[in-house]
PDB file of C-alpha atoms in Angstrom:
ATOM      1  CA  MET A   1       0.401   0.147   0.125  1.00 74.00           C
ATOM      2  CA  CYS A   2       0.776   3.568   0.167  1.00 87.00           C
ATOM      3  CA  GLY A   3      -0.439   5.517   3.165  1.00 95.00           C
ATOM      4  CA  ARG A   4       2.043   8.567   3.348  1.00 97.00           C
ATOM      5  CA  PHE A   5       4.564  10.364   1.489  1.00 98.00           C
ATOM      6  CA  ALA A   6       6.505  12.845   1.310  1.00 98.00           C
ATOM      7  CA  VAL A   7       6.762  15.723  -1.993  1.00 98.00           C
ATOM      8  CA  THR A   8       9.617  18.479  -1.776  1.00 97.00           C
ATOM      9  CA  LEU A   9       9.976  19.131  -5.108  1.00 96.00           C
ATOM     10  CA  PRO A  10       9.383  23.306  -6.204  1.00 96.00           C
ATOM     11  CA  GLN A  11       5.865  23.772  -8.143  1.00 95.00           C
ATOM     12  CA  ASP A  12       7.870  25.249 -11.197  1.00 96.00           C
ATOM     13  CA  ALA A  13      10.358  22.467 -11.058  1.00 96.00           C
ATOM     14  CA  MET A  14       7.454  19.819 -10.980  1.00 97.00           C
ATOM     15  CA  ALA A  15       5.902  21.660 -14.022  1.00 97.00           C
ATOM     16  CA  GLN A  16       8.915  21.457 -16.194  1.00 97.00           C
ATOM     17  CA  LEU A  17       9.329  17.781 -15.128  1.00 97.00           C
ATOM     18  CA  PHE A  18       6.267  16.675 -16.215  1.00 97.00           C
ATOM     19  CA  ALA A  19       5.791  19.031 -18.721  1.00 97.00           C
ATOM     20  CA  ALA A  20       2.643  20.169 -17.739  1.00 97.00           C
ATOM     21  CA  ARG A  21       0.597  23.310 -17.407  1.00 96.00           C
ATOM     22  CA  PRO A  22      -0.219  24.526 -13.772  1.00 96.00           C
ATOM     23  CA  VAL A  23      -4.552  25.080 -13.637  1.00 91.00           C
ATOM     24  CA  ASN A  24      -5.337  25.370 -10.681  1.00 80.00           C
ATOM     25  CA  ASP A  25      -4.325  26.129  -6.365  1.00 88.00           C
ATOM     26  CA  LEU A  26      -1.450  23.922  -5.606  1.00 96.00           C
ATOM     27  CA  PRO A  27      -0.813  22.116  -2.419  1.00 96.00           C
ATOM     28  CA  THR A  28       2.430  24.305  -0.482  1.00 95.00           C
ATOM     29  CA  VAL A  29       5.484  22.274  -1.082  1.00 97.00           C
ATOM     30  CA  PRO A  30       7.766  21.823   0.800  1.00 98.00           C
ATOM     31  CA  ASN A  31       5.364  18.724   2.283  1.00 98.00           C
ATOM     32  CA  TYR A  32       7.209  16.051   4.149  1.00 98.00           C
ATOM     33  CA  ASN A  33       4.272  14.456   5.388  1.00 98.00           C
ATOM     34  CA  VAL A  34       1.519  13.831   2.927  1.00 98.00           C
ATOM     35  CA  CYS A  35      -1.578  11.937   4.282  1.00 97.00           C
ATOM     36  CA  PRO A  36      -4.590  10.851   3.632  1.00 97.00           C
ATOM     37  CA  THR A  37      -7.740  13.410   2.931  1.00 96.00           C
ATOM     38  CA  ASN A  38      -5.069  15.949   2.090  1.00 97.00           C
ATOM     39  CA  ASP A  39      -5.233  17.849  -1.314  1.00 97.00           C
ATOM     40  CA  VAL A  40      -2.090  16.543  -3.542  1.00 98.00           C
ATOM     41  CA  HIS A  41      -0.208  17.277  -6.940  1.00 98.00           C
ATOM     42  CA  VAL A  42      -1.649  15.433  -9.710  1.00 98.00           C
ATOM     43  CA  VAL A  43      -0.599  15.510 -13.154  1.00 98.00           C
ATOM     44  CA  THR A  44      -3.424  15.145 -16.187  1.00 98.00           C
ATOM     45  CA  SER A  45      -3.892  15.036 -19.852  1.00 97.00           C
ATOM     46  CA  ASP A  46      -6.469  15.530 -22.393  1.00 91.00           C
ATOM     47  CA  SER A  47      -3.723  14.557 -25.458  1.00 77.00           C
ATOM     48  CA  ALA A  48      -3.267  17.817 -25.879  1.00 78.00           C
ATOM     49  CA  ASP A  49      -2.121  19.907 -22.957  1.00 92.00           C
ATOM     50  CA  ARG A  50      -1.139  18.237 -19.715  1.00 96.00           C
ATOM     51  CA  GLN A  51      -1.874  20.258 -16.585  1.00 97.00           C
ATOM     52  CA  LEU A  52      -0.740  19.966 -13.078  1.00 98.00           C
ATOM     53  CA  GLY A  53      -3.245  20.424 -10.611  1.00 97.00           C
ATOM     54  CA  SER A  54      -4.651  19.538  -7.465  1.00 97.00           C
ATOM     55  CA  MET A  55      -7.010  16.904  -6.116  1.00 97.00           C
ATOM     56  CA  ARG A  56      -8.101  15.452  -3.075  1.00 97.00           C
ATOM     57  CA  TRP A  57      -6.092  11.975  -2.162  1.00 98.00           C
ATOM     58  CA  GLY A  58      -9.393   9.901  -1.234  1.00 97.00           C
ATOM     59  CA  PHE A  59     -11.580   8.214  -4.257  1.00 98.00           C
ATOM     60  CA  ILE A  60     -14.912   8.963  -3.726  1.00 96.00           C
ATOM     61  CA  PRO A  61     -16.990   6.399  -5.822  1.00 95.00           C
ATOM     62  CA  HIS A  62     -19.791   8.687  -7.867  1.00 92.00           C
ATOM     63  CA  TRP A  63     -22.428   6.375  -5.604  1.00 93.00           C
ATOM     64  CA  TYR A  64     -21.493   8.236  -1.816  1.00 94.00           C
ATOM     65  CA  LYS A  65     -23.657  10.557  -0.900  1.00 91.00           C
ATOM     66  CA  THR A  66     -21.106  12.089   1.510  1.00 91.00           C
ATOM     67  CA  PRO A  67     -16.879  11.769   1.372  1.00 91.00           C
ATOM     68  CA  ALA A  68     -17.821   9.681   4.543  1.00 90.00           C
ATOM     69  CA  ASP A  69     -20.168   7.105   3.151  1.00 92.00           C
ATOM     70  CA  GLY A  70     -18.054   4.871   2.922  1.00 94.00           C
ATOM     71  CA  PRO A  71     -14.394   3.272   3.739  1.00 94.00           C
ATOM     72  CA  LEU A  72     -11.187   5.887   2.589  1.00 94.00           C
ATOM     73  CA  LEU A  73     -10.285   4.865  -1.120  1.00 97.00           C
ATOM     74  CA  ILE A  74      -6.560   5.801  -1.040  1.00 98.00           C
ATOM     75  CA  ASN A  75      -5.275   2.941  -2.733  1.00 98.00           C
ATOM     76  CA  ALA A  76      -6.574   1.003  -5.971  1.00 98.00           C
ATOM     77  CA  ARG A  77      -4.873  -2.548  -6.150  1.00 98.00           C
ATOM     78  CA  ALA A  78      -3.254  -3.178 -10.030  1.00 98.00           C
ATOM     79  CA  GLU A  79      -4.861  -7.202  -9.381  1.00 97.00           C
ATOM     80  CA  THR A  80      -8.476  -5.670  -9.490  1.00 98.00           C
ATOM     81  CA  ILE A  81      -8.821  -2.612 -10.587  1.00 98.00           C
ATOM     82  CA  ALA A  82     -10.327  -3.390 -13.813  1.00 96.00           C
ATOM     83  CA  GLU A  83     -13.582  -5.093 -11.916  1.00 96.00           C
ATOM     84  CA  LYS A  84     -14.220  -3.115  -8.756  1.00 96.00           C
ATOM     85  CA  PRO A  85     -17.238  -0.785  -9.785  1.00 96.00           C
ATOM     86  CA  ALA A  86     -15.588   1.827  -7.877  1.00 96.00           C
ATOM     87  CA  PHE A  87     -12.619   1.734 -10.042  1.00 98.00           C
ATOM     88  CA  ARG A  88     -12.719   0.614 -13.298  1.00 96.00           C
ATOM     89  CA  SER A  89     -14.483   3.514 -15.011  1.00 97.00           C
ATOM     90  CA  ALA A  90     -11.428   5.938 -13.757  1.00 97.00           C
ATOM     91  CA  ALA A  91      -9.035   2.763 -14.625  1.00 97.00           C
ATOM     92  CA  ARG A  92     -10.503   3.281 -18.268  1.00 96.00           C
ATOM     93  CA  ASN A  93     -10.379   6.467 -18.865  1.00 96.00           C
ATOM     94  CA  ARG A  94      -9.262   8.921 -15.941  1.00 97.00           C
ATOM     95  CA  ARG A  95      -5.380   7.969 -15.300  1.00 98.00           C
ATOM     96  CA  CYS A  96      -3.112  10.450 -13.444  1.00 98.00           C
ATOM     97  CA  LEU A  97       0.499  10.866 -12.338  1.00 98.00           C
ATOM     98  CA  ILE A  98       1.129  11.564  -8.666  1.00 98.00           C
ATOM     99  CA  PRO A  99       4.647  13.217  -7.986  1.00 98.00           C
ATOM    100  CA  ALA A 100       6.080  12.825  -4.893  1.00 98.00           C
ATOM    101  CA  SER A 101       9.799  12.596  -3.496  1.00 98.00           C
ATOM    102  CA  GLY A 102       9.161   9.493  -1.719  1.00 98.00           C
ATOM    103  CA  PHE A 103       6.888   7.610   0.610  1.00 98.00           C
ATOM    104  CA  TYR A 104       7.092   5.801   3.837  1.00 98.00           C
ATOM    105  CA  GLU A 105       6.120   2.334   4.818  1.00 97.00           C
ATOM    106  CA  TRP A 106       6.473   0.527   8.245  1.00 97.00           C
ATOM    107  CA  THR A 107       8.070  -2.954  10.160  1.00 96.00           C
ATOM    108  CA  LYS A 108       7.616  -3.787  13.131  1.00 93.00           C
ATOM    109  CA  ASP A 109       9.752  -4.616  15.607  1.00 91.00           C
ATOM    110  CA  GLU A 110       9.534  -7.347  18.146  1.00 91.00           C
ATOM    111  CA  ASP A 111       7.757  -5.501  20.825  1.00 92.00           C
ATOM    112  CA  GLY A 112       5.175  -4.443  18.076  1.00 91.00           C
ATOM    113  CA  ASN A 113       6.571  -0.884  18.148  1.00 93.00           C
ATOM    114  CA  ARG A 114       6.074   0.666  14.268  1.00 94.00           C
ATOM    115  CA  LEU A 115       9.447   1.775  12.533  1.00 96.00           C
ATOM    116  CA  PRO A 116       9.316   4.248   9.558  1.00 97.00           C
ATOM    117  CA  TRP A 117      11.330   3.792   6.313  1.00 98.00           C
ATOM    118  CA  PHE A 118      11.730   6.084   3.827  1.00 98.00           C
ATOM    119  CA  ILE A 119      11.979   5.210   0.369  1.00 98.00           C
ATOM    120  CA  HIS A 120      13.396   7.268  -2.274  1.00 98.00           C
ATOM    121  CA  PRO A 121      13.811   7.255  -6.051  1.00 98.00           C
ATOM    122  CA  ALA A 122      17.850   5.670  -6.811  1.00 96.00           C
ATOM    123  CA  GLU A 123      18.364   8.549  -9.263  1.00 93.00           C
ATOM    124  CA  GLY A 124      16.630  12.232  -9.428  1.00 87.00           C
ATOM    125  CA  ASP A 125      14.102  13.870  -7.511  1.00 89.00           C
ATOM    126  CA  ALA A 126      11.193  12.452  -8.051  1.00 96.00           C
ATOM    127  CA  LEU A 127       8.662   9.844  -8.563  1.00 98.00           C
ATOM    128  CA  ALA A 128       5.700   9.345 -10.304  1.00 98.00           C
ATOM    129  CA  PHE A 129       3.623   7.258  -9.236  1.00 98.00           C
ATOM    130  CA  ALA A 130       0.510   5.883 -11.224  1.00 98.00           C
ATOM    131  CA  GLY A 131      -3.021   7.127  -9.917  1.00 98.00           C
ATOM    132  CA  ILE A 132      -6.797   7.429 -11.486  1.00 98.00           C
ATOM    133  CA  TYR A 133      -9.268  10.081 -10.296  1.00 98.00           C
ATOM    134  CA  GLN A 134     -12.979  10.735 -10.081  1.00 95.00           C
ATOM    135  CA  SER A 135     -15.205  13.993 -10.022  1.00 95.00           C
ATOM    136  CA  TRP A 136     -17.839  13.830  -6.818  1.00 94.00           C
ATOM    137  CA  ASP A 137     -20.082  16.458  -6.393  1.00 89.00           C
ATOM    138  CA  LYS A 138     -23.084  15.416  -4.142  1.00 86.00           C
ATOM    139  CA  GLY A 139     -21.509  17.597  -1.496  1.00 73.00           C
ATOM    140  CA  ASP A 140     -21.788  21.345  -0.856  1.00 78.00           C
ATOM    141  CA  ALA A 141     -18.717  22.110  -3.135  1.00 80.00           C
ATOM    142  CA  PRO A 142     -17.800  19.477  -5.923  1.00 86.00           C
ATOM    143  CA  MET A 143     -14.352  17.953  -5.685  1.00 93.00           C
ATOM    144  CA  THR A 144     -11.776  15.905  -7.324  1.00 96.00           C
ATOM    145  CA  THR A 145     -10.325  12.942  -6.071  1.00 97.00           C
ATOM    146  CA  CYS A 146      -7.740  10.573  -6.528  1.00 98.00           C
ATOM    147  CA  ALA A 147      -6.004   6.765  -5.465  1.00 98.00           C
ATOM    148  CA  ILE A 148      -2.500   5.780  -6.020  1.00 98.00           C
ATOM    149  CA  VAL A 149      -2.709   2.586  -7.309  1.00 98.00           C
ATOM    150  CA  THR A 150      -0.210  -0.245  -5.807  1.00 98.00           C
ATOM    151  CA  THR A 151       0.749  -3.713  -6.959  1.00 98.00           C
ATOM    152  CA  GLY A 152       2.871  -6.414  -5.099  1.00 97.00           C
ATOM    153  CA  ALA A 153       6.251  -5.616  -3.956  1.00 97.00           C
ATOM    154  CA  ASN A 154       9.834  -6.217  -5.846  1.00 97.00           C
ATOM    155  CA  GLU A 155      11.986  -8.253  -3.383  1.00 97.00           C
ATOM    156  CA  PRO A 156      13.534  -5.184  -1.990  1.00 96.00           C
ATOM    157  CA  MET A 157      11.036  -3.193  -1.077  1.00 96.00           C
ATOM    158  CA  GLY A 158       9.224  -6.889  -0.133  1.00 96.00           C
ATOM    159  CA  LYS A 159      11.658  -6.390   3.243  1.00 94.00           C
ATOM    160  CA  ILE A 160       9.457  -3.951   4.428  1.00 96.00           C
ATOM    161  CA  HIS A 161       5.704  -4.352   3.064  1.00 96.00           C
ATOM    162  CA  HIS A 162       4.370  -7.048   0.929  1.00 96.00           C
ATOM    163  CA  ARG A 163       2.864  -3.687  -1.342  1.00 97.00           C
ATOM    164  CA  MET A 164       4.009  -0.979  -2.834  1.00 98.00           C
ATOM    165  CA  PRO A 165       2.750   1.946  -5.372  1.00 98.00           C
ATOM    166  CA  VAL A 166       3.054   1.340  -9.589  1.00 98.00           C
ATOM    167  CA  ILE A 167       5.973   3.817 -10.201  1.00 98.00           C
ATOM    168  CA  LEU A 168       6.443   5.016 -13.646  1.00 98.00           C
ATOM    169  CA  ALA A 169       9.317   5.608 -15.334  1.00 97.00           C
ATOM    170  CA  GLU A 170       9.364   9.014 -17.530  1.00 97.00           C
ATOM    171  CA  THR A 171       9.362   6.756 -21.008  1.00 97.00           C
ATOM    172  CA  ASP A 172       5.561   5.480 -19.792  1.00 98.00           C
ATOM    173  CA  TRP A 173       3.893   8.978 -18.769  1.00 98.00           C
ATOM    174  CA  PRO A 174       2.300   8.968 -21.900  1.00 97.00           C
ATOM    175  CA  LEU A 175       1.015   5.856 -22.291  1.00 97.00           C
ATOM    176  CA  TRP A 176      -0.028   5.864 -18.729  1.00 98.00           C
ATOM    177  CA  LEU A 177      -2.145   9.561 -19.099  1.00 97.00           C
ATOM    178  CA  GLY A 178      -4.219   7.815 -22.339  1.00 95.00           C
ATOM    179  CA  GLU A 179      -1.736  10.605 -24.708  1.00 95.00           C
ATOM    180  CA  ALA A 180      -0.201   7.092 -26.305  1.00 92.00           C
ATOM    181  CA  GLY A 181      -3.148   5.084 -27.031  1.00 88.00           C
ATOM    182  CA  HIS A 182      -4.225   1.989 -25.666  1.00 91.00           C
ATOM    183  CA  GLY A 183      -2.170  -0.761 -23.128  1.00 95.00           C
ATOM    184  CA  ALA A 184      -1.757   1.130 -19.917  1.00 97.00           C
ATOM    185  CA  ALA A 185      -2.617  -1.800 -18.087  1.00 96.00           C
ATOM    186  CA  THR A 186       0.645  -3.649 -18.896  1.00 97.00           C
ATOM    187  CA  LEU A 187       2.651  -0.920 -17.107  1.00 98.00           C
ATOM    188  CA  MET A 188       1.138  -2.153 -13.522  1.00 98.00           C
ATOM    189  CA  THR A 189       4.020  -3.388 -12.248  1.00 97.00           C
ATOM    190  CA  ALA A 190       6.115  -3.334  -9.397  1.00 97.00           C
ATOM    191  CA  ALA A 191       9.212  -1.029 -10.317  1.00 97.00           C
ATOM    192  CA  PRO A 192      12.731  -2.413 -11.246  1.00 97.00           C
ATOM    193  CA  ASP A 193      14.715  -4.010  -7.465  1.00 97.00           C
ATOM    194  CA  ASP A 194      17.417  -1.182  -8.477  1.00 97.00           C
ATOM    195  CA  ALA A 195      15.158   1.947  -8.445  1.00 97.00           C
ATOM    196  CA  LEU A 196      14.729   2.662  -5.189  1.00 97.00           C
ATOM    197  CA  ARG A 197      16.364   3.420  -1.935  1.00 97.00           C
ATOM    198  CA  PHE A 198      15.659   3.138   1.768  1.00 97.00           C
ATOM    199  CA  TYR A 199      16.711   3.712   4.945  1.00 97.00           C
ATOM    200  CA  ARG A 200      15.029   4.419   8.694  1.00 97.00           C
ATOM    201  CA  VAL A 201      13.554   7.470   9.865  1.00 97.00           C
ATOM    202  CA  ASP A 202      12.505   8.970  13.065  1.00 96.00           C
ATOM    203  CA  PRO A 203       9.079   7.458  14.958  1.00 96.00           C
ATOM    204  CA  LYS A 204       8.109  10.886  14.533  1.00 96.00           C
ATOM    205  CA  VAL A 205       6.466  10.552  11.323  1.00 96.00           C
ATOM    206  CA  ASN A 206       4.092   7.799  12.749  1.00 95.00           C
ATOM    207  CA  SER A 207       2.065  11.409  13.727  1.00 95.00           C
ATOM    208  CA  ASN A 208      -0.245  12.657  10.849  1.00 93.00           C
ATOM    209  CA  ARG A 209       0.703  15.934  12.534  1.00 94.00           C
ATOM    210  CA  ALA A 210       4.349  15.783  12.598  1.00 96.00           C
ATOM    211  CA  SER A 211       5.798  18.009   9.744  1.00 96.00           C
ATOM    212  CA  GLY A 212       9.802  19.500   9.041  1.00 97.00           C
ATOM    213  CA  PRO A 213      12.412  18.153   6.628  1.00 97.00           C
ATOM    214  CA  ASP A 214      14.301  16.279   9.775  1.00 97.00           C
ATOM    215  CA  LEU A 215      11.195  13.456   8.905  1.00 97.00           C
ATOM    216  CA  ILE A 216      13.297  12.431   5.923  1.00 97.00           C
ATOM    217  CA  GLU A 217      16.652  12.394   7.438  1.00 97.00           C
ATOM    218  CA  PRO A 218      18.139   9.187   7.867  1.00 96.00           C
ATOM    219  CA  LEU A 219      17.940   7.854  11.333  1.00 90.00           C
ATOM    220  CA  GLY A 220      20.583   8.670  13.568  1.00 75.00           C
ATOM    221  CA  ASN A 221      21.579  11.666  11.445  1.00 60.00           C
TER     222      ASN A 221
END
């Protein structure tokens, strides 16, 4: 799964990296502790134009009468995304990229204490998570919401958690965004074993209220 991540890339650098035009109020960066229900950066495309916008992290199916009408859908499993009623239309027609500088995952020690790890790209400053999105208009104000697609972990990540976000290489962005025809389903696989690095970080990030650059500092530094 992916339940917490960090975004440190400046807005203009993010727009340049994804060749995307900023289109609405963007979340503040840096944010070292992006949590479910936060607004997140999202790249979408209409084939002729890429946009860098903001969406609520936590996918709301169209039949929900309120945002809390069912479980909070922050992740969509690659193995079942095409079958689940909540996700199947979005998987076909509303795919996006969700930029991140890295994400957190947890293991436990022998006493059951949660031990956080920060997972980041082996090269470069950013990751592009595969995402899907959905507009929801039954509340006082319409909102657009998203979920991160996940898959089974690669061998190194499997030492920390059995699942991981689908991370897309730059060459695959056009296909996922629908700019390069059909076949996006083939991209929903684990990243290569050498794509990521990880290290332990301070347990203070266990709190969703924690903030600051020290959250991603290696433990003991």
